[in-house]
Amino acid sequence: MTDSTTPASEVAALQPAPKGLGVLKAAFRERRTLAMLLLGFSAGLPFAMLIGTLNAWLTEEKIPVATIGILSWIGLFGAFRFLWSPAVSWTPPVLGKRLGRRRSWLIVLQIVIAAALGLVALSHPGTGVLGPLALGAALGAFAFATQDIVIDAWRIEVADEKTPIDLLSTIYQLGYRTAALVGGAGALLLATILGWPGVFAVGALLMGVGIIGTLIAPEPEATSRAAVARERIGSPRLRLAVLVATLAAWAWAAFMLVNFMITALTTSPAPSAGEFTADWGPWIVAATVILPAGLAGLIVWKGRAATEAEAVALPRLADTLYDAILAPLVELMGRLGWGAVIVLGLILTYRITDGVWGPFAFPFYMGDTGGALGHTKAEVALASKTFGVVMTIVGIALGGWALLVIGRMWSLLIGAILSAATNLLMMDLALGAPVIDSFMRTTGLYGLFGAFHIGEPLSRLMLAISGENIAGGFAGAAFVAYLSALSNKMFGAVQFAVFISLALLIGTLGRGALGELIDAQGYAPMFAIAAWLGLLAVVFCIAEWVRGALERRKLAAAQV
């Protein structure tokens, strides 16, 4: 019971926190949710246009496939963005203290992305002069990968009970996928009206959506240097040795990436970015993530036995580098302990069912051997790039609803099960669709699709894609929410970038063997393998659920 003299802040504190869908109602009174939607759009648009739509333009201009392959390495910026994520967190505000570190970085990056898209729009690939286009694409890819780091950190830092991380993660995904629809199918349609230069000029203007989102977004509180300094545990000699080893591993990774880029631009035929990622990606991740994480665990283990006198400061530069690079991993390993093995297993396996066969999707849809479906480009564009994206958005919305109503771990588990199971839809297609065909005849879905002049083969593909993409959207929303909640607010930029890089790169393992399997036995066995791999994620979800429950029980017992 309160009276008129009770301060407003105390009244707010006495109000019960909203539950379930009540969170949604309360959150949409917050500017953070609108900002998150707009920032999600600004993250998805340049990715869709530079990684996908640009290739359509180059193909129409009859640019050789080998040349398009040279440009494909720009996607590596997203996969390896954790390498420069510490710099984003520890540099001062680039536009002044009034905007703050996160918002000033976002505005600068959004302007750079817009300029890069504008440079692409001004290029003339049909003349064979690709320098300006390549420069714009590379600059834009680096900028949007860096923007992702900042947006992820902002989302983690501003989340609270009123706008929980689960909801912000879902809204981000909705904005991102909407941009994918606009920058993918929408761009292809717009190209018939304005031409390709006009499409990229419009894309540059649409980056203003992100700038509006940045101006709406509140700046999170800056991380306390004193709080970060608490992760300087263990002896100075050990910390310095681990720092040197980590910097050496990161320097090697940077050399490998730069060397590949130079080789791709100066040799013919150019090496494949996909093959480079498959061959060297796991080693780079092991050297730059797994090794430092293991060494961070060593610091935690040894640091607990160190006396206070031993935990003295290193030289200022060494301490600064340690705080930026190793402190996030030391905090994470100290918080998770041996549970880090379960968390790592979950991250590596959760999206593997999508990542491992993703490169074979279009050969499966459009090929005519091994159980491939033989659809035309137009049919695949309708089924995958338009209808499929809409179904992904539906899945994200369902995932957001589940996160609010049944909780994060239930949603994560259901997403893992659905992702594994929906591979069986694709396997059924590869076997001639006996189950899908029977289902559609029994339910009359053929008639529904036929009303839109969609034939039976394409309708079967659209049904399978709808199941696959709804499951992927649902699982994606749950996974991003889980990773965001797993990240500490002080170290969100580095920790989330590491998590995402691990999730992206693990799908490259085994693709070569899967390609050989497809050549020998067709596509159906590949989907069966993907479904079995998905069961690993289910097992790790259950193990993580148990780990989290035991951890909460331990904390509750300690507070008694």
Coordinates of C-alpha atoms in Angstrom, one line a residue:
M1 CA 0.0 0.0 0.0
T2 CA 1.4 3.4 -1.0
D3 CA 0.2 7.0 -0.4
S4 CA 0.6 10.2 -2.3
T5 CA 3.9 11.0 -0.5
T6 CA 5.6 7.8 -1.7
P7 CA 8.4 8.7 -4.2
A8 CA 7.6 7.6 -7.8
S9 CA 10.8 5.5 -7.9
E10 CA 9.7 3.6 -4.8
V11 CA 6.2 3.0 -6.3
A12 CA 7.8 1.6 -9.4
A13 CA 10.0 -0.6 -7.3
L14 CA 7.0 -2.0 -5.5
Q15 CA 5.2 -2.9 -8.7
P16 CA 5.5 -6.6 -9.6
A17 CA 7.6 -7.4 -12.6
P18 CA 5.5 -8.2 -15.7
K19 CA 5.3 -11.9 -16.6
G20 CA 4.7 -13.8 -19.8
L21 CA 3.1 -11.7 -22.6
G22 CA 2.7 -8.9 -20.1
V23 CA 6.4 -8.3 -20.7
L24 CA 5.6 -7.6 -24.4
K25 CA 2.9 -5.0 -23.5
A26 CA 5.3 -3.3 -21.1
A27 CA 8.3 -3.4 -23.4
F28 CA 6.6 -1.8 -26.3
R29 CA 6.2 1.4 -24.3
E30 CA 10.0 1.5 -24.2
R31 CA 12.1 3.2 -26.9
R32 CA 14.7 0.4 -26.6
T33 CA 12.3 -2.0 -28.4
L34 CA 11.8 0.4 -31.4
A35 CA 15.5 1.1 -31.4
M36 CA 16.3 -2.6 -31.5
L37 CA 13.9 -3.2 -34.4
L38 CA 15.6 -0.4 -36.4
L39 CA 19.1 -1.5 -35.5
G40 CA 18.2 -5.1 -36.5
F41 CA 17.1 -3.8 -39.9
S42 CA 20.4 -1.8 -40.3
A43 CA 22.3 -5.0 -39.5
G44 CA 20.4 -7.3 -41.9
L45 CA 20.3 -4.9 -44.9
P46 CA 24.0 -4.6 -45.8
F47 CA 24.5 -8.3 -45.3
A48 CA 21.7 -9.2 -47.7
M49 CA 22.8 -6.7 -50.3
L50 CA 26.6 -7.3 -50.3
I51 CA 26.6 -11.1 -49.6
G52 CA 23.7 -12.0 -51.8
T53 CA 22.1 -9.4 -54.0
L54 CA 25.5 -8.1 -55.3
N55 CA 26.2 -11.5 -56.8
A56 CA 22.9 -11.4 -58.7
W57 CA 24.0 -8.1 -60.3
L58 CA 27.4 -9.5 -61.2
T59 CA 25.8 -12.6 -62.7
E60 CA 23.5 -10.5 -64.9
E61 CA 26.6 -8.5 -66.1
K62 CA 28.1 -11.9 -67.1
I63 CA 31.1 -11.4 -64.7
P64 CA 33.0 -14.7 -64.6
V65 CA 32.2 -17.0 -61.7
A66 CA 35.9 -17.0 -60.7
T67 CA 35.8 -13.2 -60.3
I68 CA 32.6 -13.5 -58.2
G69 CA 34.5 -16.1 -56.1
I70 CA 37.2 -13.5 -55.5
L71 CA 34.7 -11.2 -54.0
S72 CA 33.2 -13.9 -51.8
W73 CA 35.9 -13.6 -49.2
I74 CA 34.2 -10.5 -47.8
G75 CA 32.0 -12.9 -45.9
L76 CA 35.0 -13.8 -43.8
F77 CA 34.7 -10.5 -42.0
G78 CA 31.6 -11.7 -40.3
A79 CA 33.0 -15.1 -39.4
F80 CA 36.2 -13.7 -37.8
R81 CA 34.9 -10.4 -36.3
F82 CA 35.8 -11.5 -32.8
L83 CA 39.5 -10.7 -33.8
W84 CA 38.8 -6.9 -33.6
S85 CA 35.9 -7.0 -31.1
P86 CA 38.1 -5.8 -28.2
A87 CA 39.0 -2.6 -30.1
V88 CA 35.4 -1.6 -30.4
S89 CA 34.8 -1.9 -26.6
W90 CA 38.0 -0.1 -25.5
T91 CA 38.3 2.8 -27.9
P92 CA 36.9 6.1 -26.7
P93 CA 33.7 7.6 -28.2
V94 CA 34.6 8.5 -31.8
L95 CA 32.0 11.3 -32.0
G96 CA 32.3 12.7 -28.5
K97 CA 31.0 11.9 -25.0
R98 CA 27.5 13.2 -25.6
L99 CA 26.6 10.4 -27.9
G100 CA 28.6 7.8 -25.9
R101 CA 30.8 5.0 -27.1
R102 CA 28.1 2.6 -28.5
R103 CA 26.0 5.2 -30.3
S104 CA 28.9 7.2 -31.8
W105 CA 30.4 4.0 -33.1
L106 CA 27.1 3.0 -34.6
I107 CA 26.6 6.3 -36.4
V108 CA 30.1 6.2 -37.9
L109 CA 29.7 2.6 -39.1
Q110 CA 26.2 3.3 -40.6
I111 CA 27.6 6.2 -42.5
V112 CA 30.5 4.1 -43.7
I113 CA 28.1 1.3 -44.8
A114 CA 25.9 3.9 -46.6
A115 CA 29.0 5.3 -48.4
A116 CA 30.2 1.8 -49.3
L117 CA 26.7 1.0 -50.8
G118 CA 26.9 4.3 -52.7
L119 CA 30.3 3.4 -54.0
V120 CA 28.9 0.1 -55.3
A121 CA 26.0 2.0 -56.9
L122 CA 28.5 4.2 -58.8
S123 CA 30.5 1.3 -60.1
H124 CA 30.2 -0.1 -63.6
P125 CA 30.9 -3.9 -63.4
G126 CA 29.7 -4.4 -67.0
T127 CA 32.8 -2.5 -68.3
G128 CA 35.1 -4.9 -66.5
V129 CA 36.4 -2.3 -64.1
L130 CA 35.7 -3.9 -60.7
G131 CA 38.1 -1.9 -58.4
P132 CA 35.5 0.6 -57.0
L133 CA 32.9 -2.2 -56.6
A134 CA 35.4 -4.5 -54.8
L135 CA 36.5 -1.6 -52.5
G136 CA 32.9 -0.7 -51.7
A137 CA 32.0 -4.3 -51.0
A138 CA 35.0 -5.0 -48.8
L139 CA 34.6 -1.7 -46.9
G140 CA 30.9 -2.3 -46.4
A141 CA 31.4 -5.9 -45.2
F142 CA 34.0 -4.9 -42.7
A143 CA 31.8 -2.1 -41.4
F144 CA 28.6 -4.2 -41.1
A145 CA 30.5 -6.9 -39.3
T146 CA 31.8 -4.3 -36.9
Q147 CA 28.3 -2.8 -36.6
D148 CA 27.1 -6.3 -35.5
I149 CA 29.6 -6.3 -32.7
V150 CA 28.4 -2.9 -31.4
I151 CA 24.7 -3.8 -31.8
D152 CA 25.1 -7.1 -29.9
A153 CA 26.9 -5.4 -27.1
W154 CA 24.3 -2.6 -26.9
R155 CA 21.5 -5.2 -26.7
I156 CA 23.2 -7.1 -23.9
E157 CA 24.0 -3.9 -21.9
V158 CA 20.5 -2.3 -22.0
A159 CA 18.5 -5.4 -21.2
D160 CA 16.6 -5.4 -17.9
E161 CA 13.5 -6.9 -16.4
K162 CA 11.2 -4.5 -18.3
T163 CA 12.9 -5.2 -21.6
P164 CA 14.4 -8.6 -21.1
I165 CA 17.2 -9.9 -23.3
D166 CA 14.9 -12.6 -24.7
L167 CA 12.5 -10.0 -26.1
L168 CA 15.3 -7.7 -27.4
S169 CA 16.9 -10.7 -29.2
T170 CA 13.6 -11.6 -30.8
I171 CA 13.0 -8.1 -32.0
Y172 CA 16.5 -7.9 -33.4
Q173 CA 15.9 -11.1 -35.3
L174 CA 12.6 -9.7 -36.7
G175 CA 14.3 -6.5 -37.9
Y176 CA 17.2 -8.5 -39.4
R177 CA 15.0 -10.9 -41.3
T178 CA 12.8 -8.1 -42.5
A179 CA 15.9 -6.4 -43.9
A180 CA 16.8 -9.7 -45.6
L181 CA 13.5 -9.7 -47.4
V182 CA 13.9 -6.1 -48.4
G183 CA 17.5 -6.5 -49.5
G184 CA 17.0 -9.9 -51.1
A185 CA 13.6 -10.4 -52.9
G186 CA 12.7 -6.7 -52.7
A187 CA 16.0 -5.7 -54.3
L188 CA 15.5 -8.1 -57.1
L189 CA 12.1 -6.7 -57.9
L190 CA 13.3 -3.1 -57.6
A191 CA 16.1 -3.8 -60.0
T192 CA 13.6 -4.3 -62.8
I193 CA 12.4 -0.7 -62.2
L194 CA 15.5 1.3 -61.1
G195 CA 18.3 -0.9 -62.4
W196 CA 21.1 -2.3 -60.1
P197 CA 22.8 1.1 -59.4
G198 CA 19.4 2.5 -58.3
V199 CA 18.9 -0.5 -56.0
F200 CA 22.2 0.1 -54.2
A201 CA 21.6 3.8 -54.0
V202 CA 18.2 3.0 -52.3
G203 CA 20.1 0.6 -49.9
A204 CA 22.5 3.5 -49.0
L205 CA 19.5 5.7 -48.2
L206 CA 17.8 3.0 -46.1
M207 CA 20.8 2.9 -43.8
G208 CA 19.2 6.1 -42.4
V209 CA 16.8 3.7 -40.7
G210 CA 19.8 2.5 -38.6
I211 CA 20.8 6.1 -37.8
I212 CA 17.3 6.9 -36.6
G213 CA 17.5 3.7 -34.4
T214 CA 20.8 4.8 -33.0
L215 CA 19.5 8.3 -32.1
I216 CA 16.5 6.7 -30.4
A217 CA 18.6 4.2 -28.5
P218 CA 19.7 5.1 -25.0
E219 CA 23.4 4.9 -24.4
P220 CA 24.2 2.2 -21.9
E221 CA 26.4 3.0 -18.8
A222 CA 30.1 2.7 -19.5
T223 CA 31.9 -0.3 -18.1
S224 CA 33.8 0.4 -14.9
R225 CA 37.5 0.0 -15.4
A226 CA 37.8 -1.0 -11.7
A227 CA 35.3 -3.8 -12.3
V228 CA 37.3 -5.1 -15.3
A229 CA 40.5 -4.9 -13.3
R230 CA 39.0 -7.5 -10.9
E231 CA 39.7 -10.1 -13.6
R232 CA 43.4 -9.5 -13.2
I233 CA 43.9 -12.6 -11.1
G234 CA 46.9 -14.9 -10.8
S235 CA 50.6 -14.1 -10.9
P236 CA 51.8 -11.3 -13.3
R237 CA 54.2 -13.8 -15.0
L238 CA 51.3 -16.2 -15.8
R239 CA 49.1 -13.4 -17.1
L240 CA 51.9 -12.0 -19.2
A241 CA 52.7 -15.4 -20.7
V242 CA 49.1 -16.1 -21.6
L243 CA 48.7 -12.6 -23.1
V244 CA 51.8 -13.1 -25.3
A245 CA 50.6 -16.6 -26.4
T246 CA 47.2 -15.1 -27.2
L247 CA 48.6 -12.2 -29.2
A248 CA 50.8 -14.6 -31.1
A249 CA 47.9 -16.8 -32.0
W250 CA 45.8 -13.8 -33.1
A251 CA 48.7 -12.4 -35.1
W252 CA 49.0 -15.7 -36.9
A253 CA 45.2 -15.7 -37.6
A254 CA 45.4 -12.2 -39.0
F255 CA 48.3 -13.1 -41.2
M256 CA 46.4 -16.1 -42.6
L257 CA 43.4 -14.0 -43.4
V258 CA 45.3 -11.1 -45.0
N259 CA 47.5 -13.6 -46.9
F260 CA 44.4 -15.3 -48.3
M261 CA 42.8 -12.0 -49.3
I262 CA 46.0 -10.9 -51.1
T263 CA 46.2 -14.3 -52.8
A264 CA 42.6 -14.1 -53.9
L265 CA 43.1 -10.7 -55.5
T266 CA 46.4 -11.4 -57.2
T267 CA 46.2 -15.0 -58.5
S268 CA 44.2 -16.7 -61.2
P269 CA 42.2 -18.9 -60.7
A270 CA 41.5 -17.4 -57.3
P271 CA 41.2 -19.7 -54.3
S272 CA 37.8 -20.3 -52.8
A273 CA 36.7 -18.5 -49.6
G274 CA 34.6 -21.5 -48.8
E275 CA 37.5 -23.9 -49.1
F276 CA 39.7 -21.6 -47.0
T277 CA 37.1 -21.4 -44.3
A278 CA 36.7 -25.2 -44.3
D279 CA 40.4 -25.9 -44.3
W280 CA 41.7 -23.2 -42.0
G281 CA 38.6 -21.9 -40.2
P282 CA 38.7 -24.6 -37.5
W283 CA 42.4 -24.1 -36.9
I284 CA 42.0 -20.3 -36.7
V285 CA 39.2 -20.7 -34.2
A286 CA 41.2 -23.2 -32.2
A287 CA 44.2 -20.8 -32.1
T288 CA 42.2 -17.6 -31.4
V289 CA 39.3 -18.8 -29.3
I290 CA 39.8 -22.3 -27.9
L291 CA 43.5 -21.8 -26.9
P292 CA 42.9 -18.4 -25.2
A293 CA 39.8 -19.8 -23.5
G294 CA 41.8 -22.8 -22.2
L295 CA 44.6 -20.5 -21.0
A296 CA 42.0 -18.2 -19.4
G297 CA 40.8 -21.3 -17.5
L298 CA 44.4 -21.9 -16.4
I299 CA 44.5 -18.3 -15.0
V300 CA 41.3 -18.9 -13.1
W301 CA 42.6 -22.2 -11.7
K302 CA 46.0 -20.8 -10.7
G303 CA 44.6 -17.4 -9.7
R304 CA 42.5 -18.9 -6.9
A305 CA 45.7 -20.1 -5.3
A306 CA 47.6 -16.9 -5.8
T307 CA 48.1 -14.5 -2.8
E308 CA 46.9 -10.9 -3.0
A309 CA 50.5 -9.8 -3.2
E310 CA 51.1 -11.9 -6.3
A311 CA 48.1 -10.4 -8.2
V312 CA 49.9 -7.1 -8.9
A313 CA 49.6 -5.0 -12.0
L314 CA 51.6 -5.6 -15.2
P315 CA 52.9 -2.6 -17.2
R316 CA 50.1 -0.3 -18.3
L317 CA 50.1 -1.5 -21.9
A318 CA 50.1 -5.1 -20.9
D319 CA 47.2 -4.5 -18.5
T320 CA 45.2 -2.7 -21.1
L321 CA 45.6 -5.5 -23.6
Y322 CA 44.8 -8.1 -21.0
D323 CA 41.6 -6.2 -20.0
A324 CA 40.5 -5.9 -23.6
I325 CA 41.4 -9.5 -24.8
L326 CA 41.7 -11.9 -21.9
A327 CA 39.5 -10.4 -19.2
P328 CA 36.3 -11.4 -21.0
L329 CA 37.5 -15.0 -21.3
V330 CA 38.8 -15.1 -17.8
E331 CA 35.4 -13.9 -16.5
L332 CA 33.5 -16.4 -18.6
M333 CA 35.7 -19.3 -17.6
G334 CA 35.6 -18.3 -13.9
R335 CA 31.8 -18.1 -14.1
L336 CA 31.2 -21.3 -15.9
G337 CA 34.0 -23.5 -14.6
W338 CA 33.8 -27.0 -16.0
G339 CA 30.4 -26.1 -17.2
A340 CA 32.2 -24.4 -20.1
V341 CA 32.6 -27.8 -21.8
I342 CA 28.8 -28.1 -21.9
V343 CA 28.3 -24.5 -23.1
L344 CA 30.9 -24.9 -25.8
G345 CA 29.3 -28.2 -27.0
L346 CA 25.9 -26.5 -27.2
I347 CA 27.3 -23.5 -29.1
L348 CA 29.1 -25.8 -31.6
T349 CA 26.2 -28.1 -32.3
Y350 CA 23.1 -26.0 -32.0
R351 CA 22.9 -24.6 -35.5
I352 CA 25.0 -27.3 -37.2
T353 CA 22.0 -28.9 -38.8
D354 CA 21.5 -25.8 -40.9
G355 CA 25.2 -24.8 -41.4
V356 CA 26.5 -28.2 -42.5
W357 CA 24.2 -28.6 -45.5
G358 CA 23.5 -24.9 -46.3
P359 CA 25.9 -24.7 -49.2
F360 CA 24.2 -27.6 -50.9
A361 CA 20.7 -26.1 -50.7
F362 CA 20.6 -24.5 -54.2
P363 CA 22.2 -27.6 -55.9
F364 CA 19.5 -29.6 -54.2
Y365 CA 16.7 -27.3 -55.2
M366 CA 17.9 -26.8 -58.8
G367 CA 19.9 -29.8 -59.7
D368 CA 18.6 -33.0 -61.5
T369 CA 20.7 -35.8 -60.0
G370 CA 21.0 -37.6 -56.8
G371 CA 17.4 -36.8 -55.7
A372 CA 17.8 -33.1 -56.5
L373 CA 14.5 -31.4 -57.4
G374 CA 15.2 -29.6 -60.7
H375 CA 13.4 -26.4 -60.0
T376 CA 14.0 -23.2 -62.0
K377 CA 15.7 -20.1 -60.6
A378 CA 12.4 -18.3 -60.5
E379 CA 10.7 -21.1 -58.6
V380 CA 13.6 -21.2 -56.0
A381 CA 13.5 -17.4 -55.7
L382 CA 9.8 -17.6 -54.8
A383 CA 10.0 -20.6 -52.5
S384 CA 13.3 -19.8 -50.7
K385 CA 14.0 -16.1 -51.0
T386 CA 10.4 -14.8 -50.6
F387 CA 8.1 -17.4 -49.1
G388 CA 11.0 -18.9 -47.1
V389 CA 12.0 -15.6 -45.5
V390 CA 8.4 -14.9 -44.5
M391 CA 8.2 -18.3 -42.9
T392 CA 11.5 -17.5 -41.0
I393 CA 9.9 -14.3 -39.7
V394 CA 6.9 -16.4 -38.5
G395 CA 9.3 -18.8 -36.8
I396 CA 11.1 -15.9 -35.1
A397 CA 7.7 -14.5 -33.8
L398 CA 6.8 -17.9 -32.5
G399 CA 10.2 -18.2 -30.8
G400 CA 9.7 -14.8 -29.2
W401 CA 6.3 -15.8 -27.9
A402 CA 7.7 -19.1 -26.5
L403 CA 10.6 -17.3 -24.8
L404 CA 8.2 -15.0 -22.9
V405 CA 5.6 -17.7 -22.1
I406 CA 7.5 -21.0 -21.5
G407 CA 11.0 -19.7 -20.8
R408 CA 14.4 -19.7 -22.4
M409 CA 15.5 -23.3 -21.9
W410 CA 12.2 -24.9 -23.0
S411 CA 12.4 -22.7 -26.1
L412 CA 16.0 -23.7 -26.7
L413 CA 15.2 -27.4 -26.4
I414 CA 12.2 -27.2 -28.6
G415 CA 14.2 -25.3 -31.2
A416 CA 16.9 -28.0 -31.2
I417 CA 14.3 -30.7 -31.7
L418 CA 12.5 -28.9 -34.5
S419 CA 15.8 -28.1 -36.3
A420 CA 16.8 -31.8 -36.2
A421 CA 13.3 -33.1 -37.2
T422 CA 12.7 -30.8 -40.1
N423 CA 15.7 -32.2 -41.9
L424 CA 13.4 -35.2 -42.4
L425 CA 11.2 -33.1 -44.6
M426 CA 14.0 -32.4 -47.0
M427 CA 15.0 -36.1 -46.9
D428 CA 11.4 -36.9 -47.9
L429 CA 11.7 -34.6 -50.9
A430 CA 15.0 -36.2 -51.9
L431 CA 13.2 -39.6 -51.8
G432 CA 10.4 -38.4 -54.1
A433 CA 8.2 -36.8 -51.3
P434 CA 6.0 -39.9 -50.5
V435 CA 5.1 -38.6 -47.1
I436 CA 4.6 -34.9 -48.1
D437 CA 2.6 -35.8 -51.1
S438 CA 0.3 -38.0 -49.1
F439 CA -0.1 -35.3 -46.5
M440 CA -0.9 -32.6 -49.0
R441 CA -3.5 -34.8 -50.8
T442 CA -5.2 -35.7 -47.6
T443 CA -5.4 -32.2 -46.3
G444 CA -6.3 -30.6 -49.6
L445 CA -3.2 -28.3 -49.6
Y446 CA -2.6 -29.0 -53.3
G447 CA -5.9 -27.3 -54.0
L448 CA -4.9 -24.3 -51.8
F449 CA -1.6 -23.9 -53.6
G450 CA -3.3 -24.5 -56.9
A451 CA -5.5 -21.5 -56.3
F452 CA -2.4 -19.4 -56.6
H453 CA -1.3 -21.2 -59.8
I454 CA 1.4 -23.1 -57.9
G455 CA 2.0 -26.7 -59.2
E456 CA 2.4 -29.8 -57.1
P457 CA 6.3 -30.0 -57.2
L458 CA 6.7 -26.4 -56.2
S459 CA 4.0 -26.6 -53.5
R460 CA 5.8 -29.6 -52.0
L461 CA 9.1 -27.6 -51.9
M462 CA 7.3 -24.6 -50.3
L463 CA 5.8 -26.8 -47.6
A464 CA 9.1 -28.3 -46.8
I465 CA 10.8 -24.9 -46.8
S466 CA 8.1 -23.5 -44.5
G467 CA 8.7 -26.3 -42.0
E468 CA 12.5 -25.9 -42.2
N469 CA 12.4 -22.1 -42.0
I470 CA 9.8 -21.8 -39.2
A471 CA 12.0 -24.2 -37.2
G472 CA 15.1 -22.2 -38.1
G473 CA 13.5 -18.9 -37.1
F474 CA 12.3 -20.4 -33.8
A475 CA 15.6 -21.9 -33.0
G476 CA 17.5 -18.8 -34.1
A477 CA 15.4 -16.6 -31.7
A478 CA 16.0 -18.9 -28.8
F479 CA 19.7 -19.3 -29.6
V480 CA 20.5 -15.6 -29.9
A481 CA 18.6 -15.0 -26.6
Y482 CA 20.6 -17.8 -24.9
L483 CA 23.9 -16.4 -26.1
S484 CA 23.0 -12.9 -25.2
A485 CA 22.0 -14.0 -21.7
L486 CA 25.2 -16.0 -21.4
S487 CA 27.3 -12.9 -22.1
N488 CA 28.3 -10.6 -19.2
K489 CA 27.3 -7.0 -19.6
M490 CA 30.8 -5.8 -19.0
F491 CA 32.2 -8.0 -21.8
G492 CA 29.3 -8.4 -24.1
A493 CA 31.1 -7.3 -27.3
V494 CA 33.9 -9.8 -27.1
Q495 CA 32.0 -12.7 -25.5
F496 CA 29.1 -12.6 -28.0
A497 CA 31.4 -12.1 -31.0
V498 CA 33.3 -15.3 -29.9
F499 CA 30.1 -17.3 -29.4
I500 CA 28.7 -16.3 -32.9
S501 CA 32.0 -17.0 -34.6
L502 CA 32.1 -20.5 -33.1
A503 CA 28.5 -21.1 -34.2
L504 CA 29.1 -19.8 -37.8
L505 CA 32.4 -21.7 -38.4
I506 CA 31.5 -25.1 -37.0
G507 CA 29.2 -25.8 -40.0
T508 CA 32.2 -25.8 -42.3
L509 CA 33.5 -29.1 -40.8
G510 CA 32.6 -32.1 -42.8
R511 CA 31.3 -30.3 -45.9
G512 CA 33.9 -31.8 -48.1
A513 CA 32.9 -35.3 -47.0
L514 CA 29.2 -34.5 -47.4
G515 CA 29.9 -33.4 -51.0
E516 CA 31.5 -36.7 -51.7
L517 CA 28.6 -38.5 -50.0
I518 CA 26.1 -36.6 -52.2
D519 CA 28.0 -37.6 -55.4
A520 CA 28.0 -41.2 -54.3
Q521 CA 24.6 -41.7 -52.7
G522 CA 22.5 -38.6 -53.4
Y523 CA 21.0 -36.0 -51.1
A524 CA 18.8 -38.2 -48.8
P525 CA 21.7 -39.6 -46.7
M526 CA 23.0 -36.1 -46.1
F527 CA 19.7 -34.9 -44.6
A528 CA 19.6 -38.1 -42.4
I529 CA 23.1 -37.3 -41.1
A530 CA 22.0 -33.7 -40.4
A531 CA 19.1 -34.9 -38.4
W532 CA 21.3 -37.2 -36.3
L533 CA 23.8 -34.4 -35.8
G534 CA 20.8 -32.3 -34.5
L535 CA 20.3 -34.8 -31.7
L536 CA 23.7 -33.8 -30.3
A537 CA 22.3 -30.3 -29.8
V538 CA 19.3 -31.8 -28.0
V539 CA 21.6 -33.7 -25.6
F540 CA 23.6 -30.6 -24.9
C541 CA 20.5 -28.5 -24.3
I542 CA 19.3 -31.0 -21.7
A543 CA 22.8 -31.0 -20.1
E544 CA 22.9 -27.2 -20.0
W545 CA 19.4 -27.1 -18.5
V546 CA 20.6 -29.4 -15.7
R547 CA 23.8 -27.4 -15.2
G548 CA 21.9 -24.2 -14.9
A549 CA 19.5 -25.7 -12.4
L550 CA 22.3 -27.0 -10.3
E551 CA 24.1 -23.6 -10.4
R552 CA 20.9 -21.8 -9.3
R553 CA 20.4 -24.3 -6.5
K554 CA 24.0 -23.8 -5.4
L555 CA 23.6 -20.0 -5.4
A556 CA 20.3 -20.3 -3.4
A557 CA 21.9 -22.5 -0.8
A558 CA 24.8 -20.0 -0.4
Q559 CA 22.4 -17.2 0.3
V560 CA 20.6 -19.0 3.0

